Structure formats: structure tokens, C-alpha cells
Amino acid sequence: SQYDDARSRLEEAGSLFAELNKPEGFADCISILGTIYEFRGQFEIAVSTLERAKSQFIELGSELGRAKCLSSLGRVYRAQGQYRAASSAAEEAKLAYTNSRSQRGLARTLLLLSHIHYDQDQYSDAFSAAEEARRRYIGMGDTFGISSCLLSMGSALLKQGRYDEAHRYAEEAENGGLRMGNSLGLANSRRLLGDIYRMEGEHDRACSLLEDAKSLLIQQNKNVYVSLDLADCNSSLGKLCRLRGKYDNAIKLLDEARTTYSTLGRGKKDADECTEEITLALKARDNREQAD
């Protein structure tokens, strides 16, 4: 795979940097290797590799290198559902990026903090962190970063029942994805729009958007985060199928999502939600069969 090839090349480059006594290059290679393990979902080895790289950067006195490792560690801990560790690493990264005057790194870390808040049902804090990240991305003219923030802000508003505002941010993110040709951003904006319409009871529009989002996600290069996005899409489609009385389809989609959440260690919340939805679908199907 592309990740195996990249890992092989990085290991070769790291060995060469070590032979040439180039510690900065060696530390960079270790850091990138840790990110590759992260994207493959090999979280334990990702953590140990990133901690090793962080130690190297500390020895070199590189605050920016340390910040990058901390930010990556925050993402890994979040993916594992270890939110206290994720928040701690992200806050450390935020301070390190501030000290090294990296606006882009700071914006990315603020967006990571937004995601961590969101996962813990802290939706106001999630919105505020994403809004601050968005301001920084606007200052840099980073349209990709702006769209990512819009998605986070819209998702937080949806959870607060503020559908009109959420819809506005989701549509703005969708337009950004179309302008940039960013199919992953487009997929996630349409998934968010689908969830908004589902909550508003517009099931046909919701289904069309969610199916489109799923199709776009299937076309992406696979990594742990795309797999989780697909699980989120299957979960939303499963909930929608249950509402529309398509119980067998609901159970299948929700079980697929639950398996992904459990396998990738997202934490219990999403998997448990799928289990609750499956239970509701099974009961509704049994009731319909008894009535027939």
C-alpha cells in the first residue's frame, strides 16, 4: 500500500540521517512515521513512535517539532477515546505553537480541541474553538482550513438544535469543497446536511445527501479517519432507515458502523448509540411482523 511504501522510504531516510549525524532529519523521519502509524490505525506504535520523536525534538530544542508531535498525539488519543490525554496533549501543543509563532499549527490545534470538546458533548466550547481556528485560517487565506472549521461549527450547532444556523455553515462548507475540488470536504459537508435534514424530518433529501456522501467517501484513499467518517455515514443512514421503516437495512448499516467504532477504538459512546438504534429497529420489526 501507499503507507507501506512511505514507511519503507522513511525508515531508509532515517537510517541515512543517523549515519550522517543529522539529528533534525532523523527526528523528522520518526515524527512522520508516527503519523503514518496513526493513519493506519496502529495507535499503540504511533504513540511510542511520536513520543520518541518528541524526545528527540526536546533534545534539539525544537519547540515547533515538539508541538507537531504533541498535536499528533492529541489526535491519536482522541481516536482512542482517551479524551483527558487528548486534551492535555492538544493544550500543550497549543502553547508550543504559540511560543514558536506558528499560526497554521495553532489553528490546526484549535480545531483539534474543537473535535475533542464535541466528542465530550461540550458543544459550546467546540463551536468557540472552531470559530477561533476559523479566524486564524481566514487571516492566512487557507480555504481548506476555513471549510473544516465551518463543518465543526455546523456540527456543534446541530447538536444544540440550531438547525438553521447549522444549515448555513454546512452549505458554506459544501460550496468551499466544490470550489476547491475537495471531495473529502464535500463528502463531510453533505453528510452534515443530510443529518440536518434527517433531524428536520425531511427524510428523502437526507437520504440523497447521505448516500452521495457515502459514495464520495468510498472513493477516498483509505485511512483510519476516512473509515470513521464512513462509519458516521452508515450510522446516520441506519438511523434514517429505521425512521423510514426499513428495519433490515437499518440493522445492517448500524452494525457495520458499530463494528468500525469498536475495531478502531473510537470509544464506547458511538458504538453504544448504534446498539441502542439496532435494539429499536429489532423491536419495531418484531412489532410489525406480529401485527401482520
Short mmCIF file of C-alpha atoms in Angstrom, two decimals:
data_model
loop_
_atom_site.label_atom_id
_atom_site.label_comp_id
_atom_site.label_asym_id
_atom_site.label_seq_id
_atom_site.Cartn_x
_atom_site.Cartn_y
_atom_site.Cartn_z
CA SER A 1 0.00 0.00 0.00
CA GLN A 2 0.99 3.66 -0.19
CA TYR A 3 1.56 3.68 3.58
CA ASP A 4 3.89 0.66 3.45
CA ASP A 5 5.90 2.29 0.68
CA ALA A 6 6.11 5.58 2.59
CA ARG A 7 7.12 3.79 5.79
CA SER A 8 9.89 1.91 3.98
CA ARG A 9 11.28 5.10 2.45
CA LEU A 10 11.14 6.96 5.77
CA GLU A 11 12.93 4.17 7.61
CA GLU A 12 15.63 4.25 4.93
CA ALA A 13 15.90 8.04 5.15
CA GLY A 14 16.03 7.91 8.96
CA SER A 15 18.91 5.44 8.87
CA LEU A 16 20.79 7.67 6.44
CA PHE A 17 20.25 10.76 8.62
CA ALA A 18 21.54 8.80 11.63
CA GLU A 19 24.66 7.72 9.74
CA LEU A 20 25.29 11.32 8.67
CA ASN A 21 24.75 12.54 12.25
CA LYS A 22 21.81 14.75 11.21
CA PRO A 23 19.55 14.57 14.29
CA GLU A 24 17.00 17.07 12.91
CA GLY A 25 16.34 14.96 9.84
CA PHE A 26 16.24 11.80 11.94
CA ALA A 27 13.65 13.32 14.30
CA ASP A 28 11.53 14.48 11.35
CA CYS A 29 11.51 10.96 9.91
CA ILE A 30 10.44 9.43 13.23
CA SER A 31 7.67 12.03 13.59
CA ILE A 32 6.29 11.31 10.11
CA LEU A 33 6.50 7.56 10.76
CA GLY A 34 4.35 8.09 13.84
CA THR A 35 1.77 9.90 11.72
CA ILE A 36 1.73 7.01 9.23
CA TYR A 37 1.05 4.55 12.05
CA GLU A 38 -1.69 6.92 13.23
CA PHE A 39 -3.42 6.99 9.85
CA ARG A 40 -3.24 3.20 9.64
CA GLY A 41 -4.96 2.90 13.00
CA GLN A 42 -1.89 1.36 14.68
CA PHE A 43 -2.32 3.61 17.67
CA GLU A 44 -0.03 1.97 20.22
CA ILE A 45 3.02 2.02 17.96
CA ALA A 46 2.02 5.52 16.79
CA VAL A 47 2.14 6.78 20.39
CA SER A 48 5.52 5.20 21.13
CA THR A 49 6.98 6.50 17.85
CA LEU A 50 5.65 10.02 18.39
CA GLU A 51 6.89 10.08 22.00
CA ARG A 52 10.33 9.07 20.72
CA ALA A 53 10.27 11.85 18.13
CA LYS A 54 9.09 14.35 20.75
CA SER A 55 12.05 13.44 22.98
CA GLN A 56 14.40 13.98 20.03
CA PHE A 57 12.94 17.42 19.34
CA ILE A 58 13.21 18.37 23.03
CA GLU A 59 16.91 17.43 22.98
CA LEU A 60 17.33 19.58 19.86
CA GLY A 61 15.48 22.48 21.47
CA SER A 62 12.89 22.49 18.66
CA GLU A 63 9.64 23.85 20.07
CA LEU A 64 7.94 23.54 16.67
CA GLY A 65 8.93 19.89 16.31
CA ARG A 66 7.66 19.15 19.81
CA ALA A 67 4.39 20.94 19.02
CA LYS A 68 3.82 18.80 15.90
CA CYS A 69 4.34 15.60 17.90
CA LEU A 70 2.00 16.77 20.66
CA SER A 71 -0.69 17.64 18.13
CA SER A 72 -0.38 14.19 16.53
CA LEU A 73 -0.53 12.55 19.95
CA GLY A 74 -3.69 14.53 20.67
CA ARG A 75 -5.31 13.16 17.51
CA VAL A 76 -4.32 9.59 18.40
CA TYR A 77 -5.64 9.85 21.96
CA ARG A 78 -8.87 11.35 20.63
CA ALA A 79 -9.27 8.47 18.15
CA GLN A 80 -8.84 6.06 21.07
CA GLY A 81 -11.46 7.89 23.13
CA GLN A 82 -8.84 8.96 25.70
CA TYR A 83 -10.14 12.50 25.93
CA ARG A 84 -8.26 13.66 29.02
CA ALA A 85 -4.93 12.68 27.45
CA ALA A 86 -6.04 14.15 24.11
CA SER A 87 -6.98 17.48 25.68
CA SER A 88 -3.73 17.65 27.65
CA ALA A 89 -1.60 16.97 24.56
CA ALA A 90 -3.58 19.48 22.47
CA GLU A 91 -3.28 22.21 25.11
CA GLU A 92 0.48 21.61 25.31
CA ALA A 93 0.68 21.76 21.51
CA LYS A 94 -1.31 25.00 21.50
CA LEU A 95 1.16 26.62 23.89
CA ALA A 96 4.16 25.29 21.95
CA TYR A 97 2.77 26.57 18.64
CA THR A 98 2.12 29.93 20.26
CA ASN A 99 5.71 30.07 21.51
CA SER A 100 7.04 29.14 18.07
CA ARG A 101 4.67 31.65 16.40
CA SER A 102 3.17 29.07 14.06
CA GLN A 103 -0.28 30.38 13.14
CA ARG A 104 -1.10 27.35 10.99
CA GLY A 105 -0.13 24.90 13.71
CA LEU A 106 -2.11 26.89 16.26
CA ALA A 107 -5.20 26.90 14.02
CA ARG A 108 -4.96 23.14 13.50
CA THR A 109 -4.66 22.56 17.23
CA LEU A 110 -7.65 24.77 17.97
CA LEU A 111 -9.66 22.68 15.50
CA LEU A 112 -8.44 19.51 17.23
CA LEU A 113 -9.59 20.93 20.56
CA SER A 114 -12.95 21.67 18.96
CA HIS A 115 -13.26 17.99 17.97
CA ILE A 116 -12.28 16.85 21.46
CA HIS A 117 -14.91 19.13 23.02
CA TYR A 118 -17.51 17.87 20.54
CA ASP A 119 -16.81 14.22 21.38
CA GLN A 120 -17.45 15.01 25.04
CA ASP A 121 -20.78 16.78 24.31
CA GLN A 122 -19.25 20.20 25.08
CA TYR A 123 -20.85 21.83 22.07
CA SER A 124 -20.50 25.49 23.04
CA ASP A 125 -16.77 25.01 23.68
CA ALA A 126 -16.48 23.07 20.42
CA PHE A 127 -18.08 25.93 18.49
CA SER A 128 -15.87 28.56 20.15
CA ALA A 129 -12.62 26.68 19.46
CA ALA A 130 -13.58 26.11 15.81
CA GLU A 131 -14.60 29.75 15.46
CA GLU A 132 -11.21 30.90 16.77
CA ALA A 133 -9.44 28.48 14.40
CA ARG A 134 -11.52 29.82 11.53
CA ARG A 135 -10.46 33.40 12.25
CA ARG A 136 -6.83 32.35 12.06
CA TYR A 137 -7.36 30.43 8.82
CA ILE A 138 -9.10 33.47 7.33
CA GLY A 139 -6.05 35.55 8.23
CA MET A 140 -3.86 33.07 6.34
CA GLY A 141 -6.25 32.76 3.39
CA ASP A 142 -6.45 28.99 3.96
CA THR A 143 -9.75 27.98 2.34
CA PHE A 144 -9.33 24.29 3.20
CA GLY A 145 -8.90 25.12 6.88
CA ILE A 146 -11.86 27.52 6.78
CA SER A 147 -14.13 24.79 5.37
CA SER A 148 -13.00 22.33 8.05
CA CYS A 149 -13.89 24.87 10.74
CA LEU A 150 -17.29 25.53 9.18
CA LEU A 151 -18.07 21.80 9.39
CA SER A 152 -17.11 21.69 13.06
CA MET A 153 -19.17 24.79 13.83
CA GLY A 154 -22.18 23.43 11.94
CA SER A 155 -21.92 20.07 13.72
CA ALA A 156 -21.85 21.76 17.13
CA LEU A 157 -24.89 23.87 16.23
CA LEU A 158 -26.79 20.79 15.02
CA LYS A 159 -26.27 19.09 18.37
CA GLN A 160 -27.71 22.19 20.04
CA GLY A 161 -30.83 22.04 17.85
CA ARG A 162 -29.93 25.24 15.98
CA TYR A 163 -30.78 23.79 12.57
CA ASP A 164 -30.99 26.97 10.50
CA GLU A 165 -27.55 28.15 11.61
CA ALA A 166 -26.08 24.69 11.19
CA HIS A 167 -27.53 24.53 7.67
CA ARG A 168 -25.90 27.82 6.75
CA TYR A 169 -22.44 26.70 7.87
CA ALA A 170 -22.83 23.29 6.20
CA GLU A 171 -23.82 24.87 2.88
CA GLU A 172 -20.90 27.29 3.09
CA ALA A 173 -18.54 24.34 3.68
CA GLU A 174 -20.13 22.47 0.77
CA ASN A 175 -19.57 25.43 -1.54
CA GLY A 176 -15.96 25.60 -0.38
CA GLY A 177 -15.49 21.92 -1.15
CA LEU A 178 -16.92 22.40 -4.63
CA ARG A 179 -14.69 25.42 -5.35
CA MET A 180 -11.54 23.63 -4.21
CA GLY A 181 -12.37 20.25 -5.69
CA ASN A 182 -12.02 18.83 -2.18
CA SER A 183 -14.05 15.63 -2.39
CA LEU A 184 -13.46 14.65 1.25
CA GLY A 185 -14.65 18.03 2.49
CA LEU A 186 -17.59 17.82 0.12
CA ALA A 187 -18.48 14.38 1.47
CA ASN A 188 -18.47 15.52 5.07
CA SER A 189 -20.43 18.70 4.34
CA ARG A 190 -23.12 16.63 2.59
CA ARG A 191 -23.16 14.18 5.48
CA LEU A 192 -23.75 17.09 7.84
CA LEU A 193 -26.50 18.48 5.60
CA GLY A 194 -28.05 15.00 5.49
CA ASP A 195 -28.07 14.84 9.28
CA ILE A 196 -29.70 18.28 9.48
CA TYR A 197 -32.48 17.27 7.10
CA ARG A 198 -32.91 13.97 8.97
CA MET A 199 -33.41 15.85 12.23
CA GLU A 200 -35.86 18.19 10.50
CA GLY A 201 -37.87 15.22 9.20
CA GLU A 202 -37.03 15.73 5.51
CA HIS A 203 -36.07 12.10 5.00
CA ASP A 204 -35.88 11.98 1.20
CA ARG A 205 -33.44 14.89 1.00
CA ALA A 206 -31.48 13.47 3.91
CA CYS A 207 -31.17 10.06 2.24
CA SER A 208 -29.98 11.56 -1.06
CA LEU A 209 -27.29 13.64 0.64
CA LEU A 210 -26.10 10.82 2.89
CA GLU A 211 -25.87 8.35 0.00
CA ASP A 212 -23.91 10.91 -2.00
CA ALA A 213 -21.59 11.49 0.96
CA LYS A 214 -21.02 7.75 1.35
CA SER A 215 -20.22 7.37 -2.34
CA LEU A 216 -17.63 10.16 -2.13
CA LEU A 217 -16.06 8.65 0.99
CA ILE A 218 -15.75 5.22 -0.62
CA GLN A 219 -13.64 6.83 -3.36
CA GLN A 220 -11.11 8.26 -0.88
CA ASN A 221 -7.74 6.72 -0.09
CA LYS A 222 -8.43 4.62 2.96
CA ASN A 223 -7.11 5.59 6.38
CA VAL A 224 -8.47 5.42 9.91
CA TYR A 225 -10.21 8.80 9.67
CA VAL A 226 -11.94 8.04 6.36
CA SER A 227 -13.09 4.75 7.91
CA LEU A 228 -14.55 6.65 10.86
CA ASP A 229 -16.25 9.12 8.50
CA LEU A 230 -17.78 6.17 6.65
CA ALA A 231 -18.94 4.72 9.96
CA ASP A 232 -20.58 8.04 10.82
CA CYS A 233 -22.30 8.00 7.42
CA ASN A 234 -23.52 4.42 7.88
CA SER A 235 -24.77 5.31 11.36
CA SER A 236 -26.75 8.27 10.01
CA LEU A 237 -28.16 6.18 7.15
CA GLY A 238 -29.06 3.41 9.58
CA LYS A 239 -30.98 5.83 11.81
CA LEU A 240 -32.75 7.19 8.75
CA CYS A 241 -33.69 3.69 7.54
CA ARG A 242 -35.17 2.92 10.95
CA LEU A 243 -37.29 6.08 10.79
CA ARG A 244 -38.49 5.09 7.32
CA GLY A 245 -39.41 1.56 8.42
CA LYS A 246 -36.56 -0.15 6.53
CA TYR A 247 -35.51 -2.15 9.54
CA ASP A 248 -33.29 -4.79 7.93
CA ASN A 249 -31.27 -2.12 6.13
CA ALA A 250 -31.07 -0.11 9.35
CA ILE A 251 -29.73 -3.07 11.31
CA LYS A 252 -27.12 -3.87 8.64
CA LEU A 253 -25.83 -0.29 8.38
CA LEU A 254 -25.78 0.29 12.13
CA ASP A 255 -23.96 -2.98 12.73
CA GLU A 256 -21.31 -2.01 10.16
CA ALA A 257 -20.84 1.34 11.90
CA ARG A 258 -20.69 -0.28 15.34
CA THR A 259 -18.04 -2.75 14.17
CA THR A 260 -15.86 0.08 12.84
CA TYR A 261 -16.22 2.13 16.03
CA SER A 262 -15.34 -0.87 18.18
CA THR A 263 -12.45 -2.04 15.99
CA LEU A 264 -10.81 1.37 15.75
CA GLY A 265 -11.23 2.17 19.42
CA ARG A 266 -13.33 5.32 18.95
CA GLY A 267 -14.69 4.76 22.44
CA LYS A 268 -17.96 3.36 23.71
CA LYS A 269 -20.30 6.29 23.01
CA ASP A 270 -20.78 5.86 19.25
CA ALA A 271 -20.82 2.06 19.40
CA ASP A 272 -23.35 2.13 22.24
CA GLU A 273 -25.55 4.54 20.29
CA CYS A 274 -25.55 2.11 17.36
CA THR A 275 -26.51 -0.73 19.70
CA GLU A 276 -29.45 1.31 21.03
CA GLU A 277 -30.60 2.07 17.48
CA ILE A 278 -30.32 -1.60 16.49
CA THR A 279 -32.43 -2.57 19.52
CA LEU A 280 -35.10 -0.07 18.47
CA ALA A 281 -35.06 -1.39 14.90
CA LEU A 282 -35.35 -5.01 16.07
CA LYS A 283 -38.31 -4.18 18.32
CA ALA A 284 -40.07 -2.22 15.58
CA ARG A 285 -39.53 -5.04 13.08
CA ASP A 286 -40.87 -7.62 15.54
CA ASN A 287 -43.91 -5.48 16.29
CA ARG A 288 -44.65 -5.09 12.58
CA GLU A 289 -44.32 -8.84 11.98
CA GLN A 290 -46.66 -9.60 14.87
CA ALA A 291 -49.18 -7.09 13.56
CA ASP A 292 -49.06 -8.73 10.11
#
